[in-house]
Short mmCIF file of C-alpha atoms in Angstrom, two decimals:
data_model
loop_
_atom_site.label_atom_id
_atom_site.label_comp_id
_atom_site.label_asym_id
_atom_site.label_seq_id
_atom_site.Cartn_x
_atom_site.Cartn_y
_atom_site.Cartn_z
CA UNK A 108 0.00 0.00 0.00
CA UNK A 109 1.40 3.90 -1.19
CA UNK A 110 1.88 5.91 2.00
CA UNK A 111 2.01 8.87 -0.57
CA UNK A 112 -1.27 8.79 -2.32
CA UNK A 113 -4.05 11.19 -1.13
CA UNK A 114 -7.93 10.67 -1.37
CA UNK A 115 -10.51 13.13 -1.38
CA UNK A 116 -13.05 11.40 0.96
CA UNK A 117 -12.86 10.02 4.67
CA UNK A 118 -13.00 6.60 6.27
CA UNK A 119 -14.93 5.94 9.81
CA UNK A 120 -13.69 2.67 11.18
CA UNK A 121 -16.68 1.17 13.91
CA UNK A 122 -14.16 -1.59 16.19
CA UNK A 123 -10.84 -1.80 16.73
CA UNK A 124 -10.83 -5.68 16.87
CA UNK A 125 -8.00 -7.48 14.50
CA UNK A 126 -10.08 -6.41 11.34
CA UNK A 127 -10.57 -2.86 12.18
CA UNK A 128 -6.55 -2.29 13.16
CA UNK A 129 -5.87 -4.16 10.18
CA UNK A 130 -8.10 -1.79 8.20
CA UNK A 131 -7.41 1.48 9.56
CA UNK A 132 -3.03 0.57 8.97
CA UNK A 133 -3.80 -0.09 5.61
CA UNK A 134 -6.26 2.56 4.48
CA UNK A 135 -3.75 4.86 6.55
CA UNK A 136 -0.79 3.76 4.59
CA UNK A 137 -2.61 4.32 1.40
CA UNK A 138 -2.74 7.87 2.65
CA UNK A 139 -6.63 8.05 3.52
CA UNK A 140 -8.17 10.25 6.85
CA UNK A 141 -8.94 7.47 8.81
CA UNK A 142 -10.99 7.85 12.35
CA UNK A 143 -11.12 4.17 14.13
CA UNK A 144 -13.54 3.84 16.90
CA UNK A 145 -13.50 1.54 19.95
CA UNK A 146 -16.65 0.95 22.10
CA UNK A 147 -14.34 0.04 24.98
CA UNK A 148 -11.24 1.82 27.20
CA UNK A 149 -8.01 0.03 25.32
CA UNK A 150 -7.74 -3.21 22.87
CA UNK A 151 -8.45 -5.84 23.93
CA UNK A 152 -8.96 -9.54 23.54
CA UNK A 153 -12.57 -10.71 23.15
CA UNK A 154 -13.57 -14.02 22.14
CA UNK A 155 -11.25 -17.64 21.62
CA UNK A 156 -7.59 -17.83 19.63
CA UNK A 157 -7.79 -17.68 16.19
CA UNK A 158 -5.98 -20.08 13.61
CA UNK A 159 -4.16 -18.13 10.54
CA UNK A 160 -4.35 -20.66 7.48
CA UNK A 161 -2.26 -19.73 4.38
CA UNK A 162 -4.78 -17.40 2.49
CA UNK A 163 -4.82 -14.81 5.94
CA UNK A 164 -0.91 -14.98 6.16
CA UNK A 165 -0.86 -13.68 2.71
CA UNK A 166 -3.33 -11.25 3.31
CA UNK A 167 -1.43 -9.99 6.23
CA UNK A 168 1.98 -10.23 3.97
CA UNK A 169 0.41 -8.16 1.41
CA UNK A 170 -0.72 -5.15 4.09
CA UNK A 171 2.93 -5.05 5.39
CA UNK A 172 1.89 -6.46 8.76
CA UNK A 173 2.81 -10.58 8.91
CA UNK A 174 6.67 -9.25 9.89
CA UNK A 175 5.16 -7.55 12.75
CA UNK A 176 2.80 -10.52 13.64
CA UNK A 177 5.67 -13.17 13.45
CA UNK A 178 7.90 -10.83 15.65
CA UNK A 179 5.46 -11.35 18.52
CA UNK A 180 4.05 -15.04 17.99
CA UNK A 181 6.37 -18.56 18.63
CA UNK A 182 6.70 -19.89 14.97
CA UNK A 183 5.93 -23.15 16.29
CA UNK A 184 2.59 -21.56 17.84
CA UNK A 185 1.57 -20.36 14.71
CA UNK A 186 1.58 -23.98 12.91
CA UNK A 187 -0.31 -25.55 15.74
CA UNK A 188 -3.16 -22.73 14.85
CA UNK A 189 -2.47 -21.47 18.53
CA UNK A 190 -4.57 -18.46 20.24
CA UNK A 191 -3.22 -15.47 18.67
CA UNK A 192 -5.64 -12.60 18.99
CA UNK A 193 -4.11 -10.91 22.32
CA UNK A 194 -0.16 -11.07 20.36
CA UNK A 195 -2.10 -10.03 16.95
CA UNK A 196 -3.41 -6.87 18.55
CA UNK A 197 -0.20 -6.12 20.83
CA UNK A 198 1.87 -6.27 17.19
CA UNK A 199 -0.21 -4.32 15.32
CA UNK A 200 -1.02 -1.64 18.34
CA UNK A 201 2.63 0.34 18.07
CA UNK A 202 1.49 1.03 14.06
CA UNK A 203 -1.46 2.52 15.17
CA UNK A 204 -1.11 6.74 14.95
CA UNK A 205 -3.17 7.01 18.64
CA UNK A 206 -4.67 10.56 17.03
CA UNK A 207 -6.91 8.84 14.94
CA UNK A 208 -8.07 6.30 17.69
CA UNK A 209 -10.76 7.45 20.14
CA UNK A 210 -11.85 4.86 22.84
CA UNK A 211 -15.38 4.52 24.72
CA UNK A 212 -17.32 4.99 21.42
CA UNK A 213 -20.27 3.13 21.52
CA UNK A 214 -21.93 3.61 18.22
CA UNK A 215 -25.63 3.72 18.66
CA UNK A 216 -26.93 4.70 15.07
CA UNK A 217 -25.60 6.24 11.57
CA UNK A 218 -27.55 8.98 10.12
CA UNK A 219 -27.63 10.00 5.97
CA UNK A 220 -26.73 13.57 5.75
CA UNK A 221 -27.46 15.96 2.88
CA UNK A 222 -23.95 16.45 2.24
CA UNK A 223 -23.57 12.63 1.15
CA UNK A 224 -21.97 11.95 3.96
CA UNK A 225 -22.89 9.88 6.94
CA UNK A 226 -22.86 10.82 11.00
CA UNK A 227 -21.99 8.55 13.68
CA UNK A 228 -23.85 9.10 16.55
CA UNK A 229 -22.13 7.96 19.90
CA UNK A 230 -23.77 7.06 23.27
CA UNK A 231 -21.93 9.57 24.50
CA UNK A 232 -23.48 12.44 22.86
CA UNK A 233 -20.91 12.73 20.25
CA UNK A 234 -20.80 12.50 16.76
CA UNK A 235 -18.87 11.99 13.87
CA UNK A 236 -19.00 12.46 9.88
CA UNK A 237 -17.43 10.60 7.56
CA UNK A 238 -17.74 9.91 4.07
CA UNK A 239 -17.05 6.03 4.05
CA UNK A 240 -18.27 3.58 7.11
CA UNK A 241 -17.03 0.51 7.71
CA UNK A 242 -18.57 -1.45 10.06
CA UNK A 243 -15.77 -3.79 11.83
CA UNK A 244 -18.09 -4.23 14.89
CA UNK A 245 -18.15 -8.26 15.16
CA UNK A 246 -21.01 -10.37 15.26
CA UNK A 247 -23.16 -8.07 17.35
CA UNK A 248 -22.83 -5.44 14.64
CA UNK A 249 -24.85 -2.19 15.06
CA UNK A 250 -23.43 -0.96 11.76
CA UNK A 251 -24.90 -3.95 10.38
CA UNK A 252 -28.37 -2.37 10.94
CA UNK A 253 -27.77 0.16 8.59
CA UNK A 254 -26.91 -1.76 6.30
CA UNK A 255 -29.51 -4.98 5.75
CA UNK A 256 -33.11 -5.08 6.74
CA UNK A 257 -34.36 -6.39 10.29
CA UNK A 258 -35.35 -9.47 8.61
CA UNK A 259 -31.72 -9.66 6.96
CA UNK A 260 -29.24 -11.98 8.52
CA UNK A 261 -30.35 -12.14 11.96
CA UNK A 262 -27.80 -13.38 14.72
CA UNK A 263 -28.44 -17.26 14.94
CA UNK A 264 -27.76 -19.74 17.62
CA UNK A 265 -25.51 -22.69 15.37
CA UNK A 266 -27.58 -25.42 18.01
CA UNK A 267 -23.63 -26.35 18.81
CA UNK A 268 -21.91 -25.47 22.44
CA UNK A 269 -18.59 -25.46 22.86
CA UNK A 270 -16.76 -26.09 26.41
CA UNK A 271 -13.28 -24.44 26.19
CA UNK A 272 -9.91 -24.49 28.58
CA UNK A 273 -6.31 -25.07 28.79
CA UNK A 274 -5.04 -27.46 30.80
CA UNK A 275 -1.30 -28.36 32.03
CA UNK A 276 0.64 -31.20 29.48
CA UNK A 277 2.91 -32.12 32.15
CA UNK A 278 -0.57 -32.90 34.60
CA UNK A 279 -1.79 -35.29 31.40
CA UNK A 280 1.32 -36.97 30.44
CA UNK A 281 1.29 -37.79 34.54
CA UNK A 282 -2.23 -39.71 33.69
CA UNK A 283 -0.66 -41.77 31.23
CA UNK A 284 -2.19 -40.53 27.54
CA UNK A 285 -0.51 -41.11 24.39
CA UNK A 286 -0.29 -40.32 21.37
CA UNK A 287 0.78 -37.03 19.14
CA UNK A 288 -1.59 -35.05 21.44
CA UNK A 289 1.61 -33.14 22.83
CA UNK A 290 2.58 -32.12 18.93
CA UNK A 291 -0.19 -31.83 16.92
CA UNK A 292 -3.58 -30.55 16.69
CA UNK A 293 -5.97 -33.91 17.12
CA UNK A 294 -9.53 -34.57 17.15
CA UNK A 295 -12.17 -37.35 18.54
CA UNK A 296 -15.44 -37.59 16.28
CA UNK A 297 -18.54 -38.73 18.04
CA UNK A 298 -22.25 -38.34 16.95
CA UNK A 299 -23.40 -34.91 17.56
CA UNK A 300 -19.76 -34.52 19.45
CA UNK A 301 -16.18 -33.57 19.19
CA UNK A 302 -13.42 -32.35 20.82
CA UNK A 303 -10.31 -30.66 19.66
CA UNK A 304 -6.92 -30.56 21.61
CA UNK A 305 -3.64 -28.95 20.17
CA UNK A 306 -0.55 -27.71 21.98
CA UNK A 307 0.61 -24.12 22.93
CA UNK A 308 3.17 -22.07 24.92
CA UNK A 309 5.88 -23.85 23.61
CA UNK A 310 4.05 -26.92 24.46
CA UNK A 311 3.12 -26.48 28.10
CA UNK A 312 0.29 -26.35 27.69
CA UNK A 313 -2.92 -27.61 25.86
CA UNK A 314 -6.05 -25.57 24.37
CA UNK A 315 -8.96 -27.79 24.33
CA UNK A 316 -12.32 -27.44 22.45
CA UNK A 317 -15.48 -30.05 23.31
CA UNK A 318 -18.75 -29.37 20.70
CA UNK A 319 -21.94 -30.25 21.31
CA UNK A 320 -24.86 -30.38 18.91
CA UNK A 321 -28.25 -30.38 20.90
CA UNK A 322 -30.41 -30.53 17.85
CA UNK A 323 -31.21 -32.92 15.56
CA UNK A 324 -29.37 -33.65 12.27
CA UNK A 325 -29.81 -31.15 9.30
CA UNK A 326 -31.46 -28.09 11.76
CA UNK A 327 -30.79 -24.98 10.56
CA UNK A 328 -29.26 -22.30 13.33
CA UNK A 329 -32.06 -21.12 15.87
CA UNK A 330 -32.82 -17.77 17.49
CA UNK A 331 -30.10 -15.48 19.39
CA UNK A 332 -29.67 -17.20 22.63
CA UNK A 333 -30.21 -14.34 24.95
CA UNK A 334 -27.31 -13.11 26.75
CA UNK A 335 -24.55 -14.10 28.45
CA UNK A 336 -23.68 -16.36 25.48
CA UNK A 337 -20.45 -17.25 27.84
CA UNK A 338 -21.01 -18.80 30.75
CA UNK A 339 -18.51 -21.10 33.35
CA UNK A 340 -20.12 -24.21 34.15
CA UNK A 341 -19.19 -27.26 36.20
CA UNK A 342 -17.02 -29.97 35.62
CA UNK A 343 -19.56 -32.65 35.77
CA UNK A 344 -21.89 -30.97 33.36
CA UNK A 345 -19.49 -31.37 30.70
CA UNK A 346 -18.26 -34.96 31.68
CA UNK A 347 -21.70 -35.99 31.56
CA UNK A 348 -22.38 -34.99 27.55
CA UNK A 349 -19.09 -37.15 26.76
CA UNK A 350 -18.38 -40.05 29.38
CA UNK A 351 -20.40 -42.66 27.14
CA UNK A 352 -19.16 -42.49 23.63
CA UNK A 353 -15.54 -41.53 24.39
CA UNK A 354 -12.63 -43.49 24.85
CA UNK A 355 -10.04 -43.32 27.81
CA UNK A 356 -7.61 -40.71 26.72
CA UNK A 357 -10.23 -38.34 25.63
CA UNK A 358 -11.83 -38.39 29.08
CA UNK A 359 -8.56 -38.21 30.70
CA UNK A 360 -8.31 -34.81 28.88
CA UNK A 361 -11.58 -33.85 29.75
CA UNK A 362 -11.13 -34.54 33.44
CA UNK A 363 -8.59 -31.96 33.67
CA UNK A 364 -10.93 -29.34 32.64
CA UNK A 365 -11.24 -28.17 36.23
CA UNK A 366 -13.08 -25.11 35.20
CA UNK A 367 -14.61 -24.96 31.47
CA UNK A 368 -16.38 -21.99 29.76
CA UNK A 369 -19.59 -23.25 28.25
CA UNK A 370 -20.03 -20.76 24.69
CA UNK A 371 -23.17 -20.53 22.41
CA UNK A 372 -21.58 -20.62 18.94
CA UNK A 373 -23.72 -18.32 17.33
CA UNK A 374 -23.60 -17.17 13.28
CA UNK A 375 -25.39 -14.80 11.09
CA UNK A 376 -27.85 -16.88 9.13
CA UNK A 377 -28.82 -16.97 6.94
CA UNK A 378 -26.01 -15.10 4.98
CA UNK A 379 -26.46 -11.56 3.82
CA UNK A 380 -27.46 -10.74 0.77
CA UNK A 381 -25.31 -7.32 0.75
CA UNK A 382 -22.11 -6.44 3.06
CA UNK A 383 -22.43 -2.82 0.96
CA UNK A 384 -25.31 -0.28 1.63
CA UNK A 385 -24.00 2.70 -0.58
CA UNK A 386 -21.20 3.97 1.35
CA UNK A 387 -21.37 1.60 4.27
CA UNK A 388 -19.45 -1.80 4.16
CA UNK A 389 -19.52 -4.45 6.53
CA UNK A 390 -16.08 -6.48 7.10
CA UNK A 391 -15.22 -9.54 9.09
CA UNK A 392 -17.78 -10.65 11.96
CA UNK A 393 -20.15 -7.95 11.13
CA UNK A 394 -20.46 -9.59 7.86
CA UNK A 395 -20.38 -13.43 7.98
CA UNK A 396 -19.50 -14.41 11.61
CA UNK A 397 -19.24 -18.18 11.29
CA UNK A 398 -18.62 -21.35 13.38
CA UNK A 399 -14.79 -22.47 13.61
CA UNK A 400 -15.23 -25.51 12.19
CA UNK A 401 -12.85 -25.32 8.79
CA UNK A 402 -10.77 -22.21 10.74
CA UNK A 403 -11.87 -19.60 8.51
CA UNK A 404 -13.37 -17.08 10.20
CA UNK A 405 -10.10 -14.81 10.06
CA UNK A 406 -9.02 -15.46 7.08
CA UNK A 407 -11.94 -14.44 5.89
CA UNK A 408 -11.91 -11.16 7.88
CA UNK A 409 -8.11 -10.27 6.57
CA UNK A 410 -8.96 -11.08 2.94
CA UNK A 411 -11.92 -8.77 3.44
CA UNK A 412 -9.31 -5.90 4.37
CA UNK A 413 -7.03 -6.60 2.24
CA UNK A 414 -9.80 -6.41 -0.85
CA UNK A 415 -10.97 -3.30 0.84
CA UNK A 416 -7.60 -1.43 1.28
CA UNK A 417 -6.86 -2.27 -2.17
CA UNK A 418 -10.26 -0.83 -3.68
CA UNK A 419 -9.98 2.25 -1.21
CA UNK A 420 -6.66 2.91 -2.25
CA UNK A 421 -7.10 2.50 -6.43
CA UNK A 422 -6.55 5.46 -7.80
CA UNK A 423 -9.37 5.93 -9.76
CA UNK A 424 -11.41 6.07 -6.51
CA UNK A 425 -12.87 8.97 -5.43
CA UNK A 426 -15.35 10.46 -3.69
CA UNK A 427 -17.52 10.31 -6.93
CA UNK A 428 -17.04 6.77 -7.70
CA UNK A 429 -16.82 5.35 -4.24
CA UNK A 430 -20.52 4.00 -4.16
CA UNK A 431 -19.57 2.10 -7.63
CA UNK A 432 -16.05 1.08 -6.47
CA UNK A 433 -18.45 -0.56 -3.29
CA UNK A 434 -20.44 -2.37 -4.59
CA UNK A 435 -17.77 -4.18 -6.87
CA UNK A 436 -16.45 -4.79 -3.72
CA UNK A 437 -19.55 -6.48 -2.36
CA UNK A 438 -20.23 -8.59 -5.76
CA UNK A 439 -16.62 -10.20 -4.77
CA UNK A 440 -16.17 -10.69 -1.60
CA UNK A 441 -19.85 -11.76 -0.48
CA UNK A 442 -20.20 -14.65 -2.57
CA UNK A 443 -16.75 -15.81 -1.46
CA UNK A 444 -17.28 -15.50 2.30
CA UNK A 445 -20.51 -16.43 2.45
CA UNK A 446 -19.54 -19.69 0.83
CA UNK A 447 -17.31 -20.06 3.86
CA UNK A 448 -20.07 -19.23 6.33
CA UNK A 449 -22.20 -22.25 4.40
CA UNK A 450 -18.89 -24.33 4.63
CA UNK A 451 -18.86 -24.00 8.36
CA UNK A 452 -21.82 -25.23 9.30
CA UNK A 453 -21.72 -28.62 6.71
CA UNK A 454 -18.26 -29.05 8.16
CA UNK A 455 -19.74 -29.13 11.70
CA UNK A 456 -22.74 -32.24 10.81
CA UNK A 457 -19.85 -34.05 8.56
CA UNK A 458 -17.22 -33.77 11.41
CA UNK A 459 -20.29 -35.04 14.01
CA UNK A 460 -21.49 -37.64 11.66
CA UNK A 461 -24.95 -35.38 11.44
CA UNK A 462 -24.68 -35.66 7.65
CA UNK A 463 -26.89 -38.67 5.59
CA UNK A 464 -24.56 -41.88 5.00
CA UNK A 465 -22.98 -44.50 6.69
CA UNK A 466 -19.15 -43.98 8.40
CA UNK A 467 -17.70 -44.37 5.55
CA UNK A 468 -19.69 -42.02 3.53
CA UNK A 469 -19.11 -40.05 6.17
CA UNK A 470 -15.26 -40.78 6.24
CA UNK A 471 -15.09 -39.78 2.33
CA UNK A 472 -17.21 -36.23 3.13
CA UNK A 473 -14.27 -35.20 5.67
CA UNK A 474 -11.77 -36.29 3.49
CA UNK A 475 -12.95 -34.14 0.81
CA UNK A 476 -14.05 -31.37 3.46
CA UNK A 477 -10.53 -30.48 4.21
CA UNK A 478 -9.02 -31.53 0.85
CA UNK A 479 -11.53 -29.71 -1.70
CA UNK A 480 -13.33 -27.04 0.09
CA UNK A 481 -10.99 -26.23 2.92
CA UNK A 482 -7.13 -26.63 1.53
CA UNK A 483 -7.94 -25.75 -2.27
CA UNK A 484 -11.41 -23.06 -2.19
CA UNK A 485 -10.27 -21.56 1.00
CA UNK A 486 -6.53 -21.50 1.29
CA UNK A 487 -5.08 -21.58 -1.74
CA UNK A 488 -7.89 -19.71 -3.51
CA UNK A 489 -5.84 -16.91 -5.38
CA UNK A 490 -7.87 -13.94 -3.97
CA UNK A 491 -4.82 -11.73 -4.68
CA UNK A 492 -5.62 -12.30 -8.47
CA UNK A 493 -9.05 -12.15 -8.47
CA UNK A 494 -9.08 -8.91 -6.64
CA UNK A 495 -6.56 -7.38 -9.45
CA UNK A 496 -9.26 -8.66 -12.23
CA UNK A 497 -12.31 -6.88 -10.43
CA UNK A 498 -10.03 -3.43 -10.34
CA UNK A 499 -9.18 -3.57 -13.76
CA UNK A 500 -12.98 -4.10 -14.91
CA UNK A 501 -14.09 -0.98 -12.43
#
């Protein structure tokens, strides 16, 4: 990205989570007024770890910020897919200019002005105008409201818990389990079940992930769950959804789990049919939050700033042809992501066995899962490319 072009229009940034600092370093680099604004006092982590797959470290290589990611993260960390949203934001935090940042913003609606431009308006009192929005504001997106219709992509319980926490390796190597547990991401596939284990801090220590799918096969996601969507729970709560169709090492694990966090994996379903409502865009969570079961989420969010830096910073787009430039933006990215959000939720039933077949029907879907759709449509997809095509056609 130029740090020496200018632009004629502004950019309002709603959440300073790892999409919105991603979006306001590269829109800033392409020399664009950028305002980013945080609903609470400092970044911080909300939510699990996030995996990076190959497509969202080349996103990150291409905005100039993977150097400053890999500075702060163990390389072996990073291959295990370990947490790294607290090290993503303390990287990115020291290329933030703190004059355009302005904490305890709590966007509470956007208003169309006569000028073409568009005014934040703040709990607070305050307000803001900007030319561009982009809403970067996570599942529970209130720039999302602005954007699609109240009967547009509602938030949606995925019928799935998950029980996360981190044990100690050297406390489950004491109770005797095996295996490449210690090295390597694994899972255990039950009906309606699984749990996923892989190592981090060098190895000390191991992340854990238990789903649970409490409706029948095929459902589509329910109603919002109402608030708190994380709650802790106790021990024997969780052993009892697992202790009959797991083996002994899996319930060794479990055991451990002194003091899970029960979470309501929720979505936005069904998918938009627009992340573009003139001058507002929706990017990352706000878009197409979806359940981590092919790892995408993220990548999704960085291609979606990458894409968006790169249209934002082409320099036949101005103020004039920004609604245009847009919605080329949305006809590329949506149907992309939102095949990722679809993705998600198949992978879930085929990794539970929920899907129609026999095991090894059900054997072959997986294989083909991570193979087809994950590995070749969402890694190695050449979005790069693809987003050089749609410029040259604006």
């Amino acid at each position: 990205m130029s740090e020496t072009s200018t632009k004629d229009f502004t950019v309002a940034i709603v959440g300073g989570g790892m999409c919105g600092l991603a979006c306001s370093i590269g829109l800033t680099r392409a020399g664009i007024n950028v305002k980013l604004f945080e609903r609470t006092s400092k970044f911080e982590e909300i939510g699990a770890g996030i995996g990076l797959g190959p497509n969202a470290v080349r996103a990150l290589k291409q905005l100039g910020l993977l150097e400053h990611v890999l500075k702060a993260v163990n390389i072996a960390d990073l291959t295990t897919q370990t947490s790294l949203q607290p090290t993503f934001l303390d990287a990115l935090m020291p290329l933030i200019d703190s004059n355009i940042v302005s904490f305890m913003k709590r966007l509470t609606s956007i208003t169309s002005l006569e000028s073409d431009q568009y005014r934040l308006n703040f709990s607070d009192g305050t307000t803001y105008d900007a030319d561009v929005v982009v809403g970067a504001d996570g599942i529970k997106s209130t720039v999302r409201n602005a954007v699609v219709g109240p009967d547009e992509g509602r938030l949606a319980f995925s019928n799935r818990y998950i029980y996360r926490d981190r044990v100690s390796i050297a406390e489950l190597k004491a109770l005797g389990v095996q295996g490449d547990v210690y090295t390597r991401l694994q899972a255990w596939l039950g009906f309606g079940k699984q749990i996923v284990t892989f190592p981090v801090n060098d190895h000390t220590i191991l992340s854990i992930t238990a789903a649970v799918n409490i409706h029948e096969p095929g459902a589509s996601p329910s109603p919002a769950e109402p608030s708190p969507w994380v709650q802790d729970v106790e021990q024997h709560e969780l052993l009892k959804v697992y202790e009959s169709d797991f083996g002994k090492d899996a319930l060794a694990i479990l055991q451990l789990m002194t003091q899970p966090k029960r979470w309501a994996l929720h979505t936005i379903y069904p998918p938009l049919k627009s992340y573009v409502n003139n001058r507002i865009v929706l990017i990352g969570d706000a878009a197409h939050a979806m359940v981590p079961f092919i790892g995408a989420g993220a990548g999704q969010g960085f291609e979606d700033v990458y894409a968006l830096c790169r249209f934002l910073a082409h320099p036949k787009v101005t103020k004039s042809t920004l609604s245009a430039a847009l919605a080329a933006y949305d006809g590329y990215r949506r149907p992309r992501a939102n095949m990722a959000l679809e993705q998600s939720l198949i992978a879930g039933d085929n990794l539970e066995s929920l899907s129609p077949g026999g095991e090894e029907v059900t054997r072959q879907r997986i294989k083909k899962m991570y193979e087809t759709e994950w590995i070749h449509d969402l890694w190695h997809h050449d979005f790069e490319g693809e987003v050089t095509r749609v410029l040259e056609q604006l």
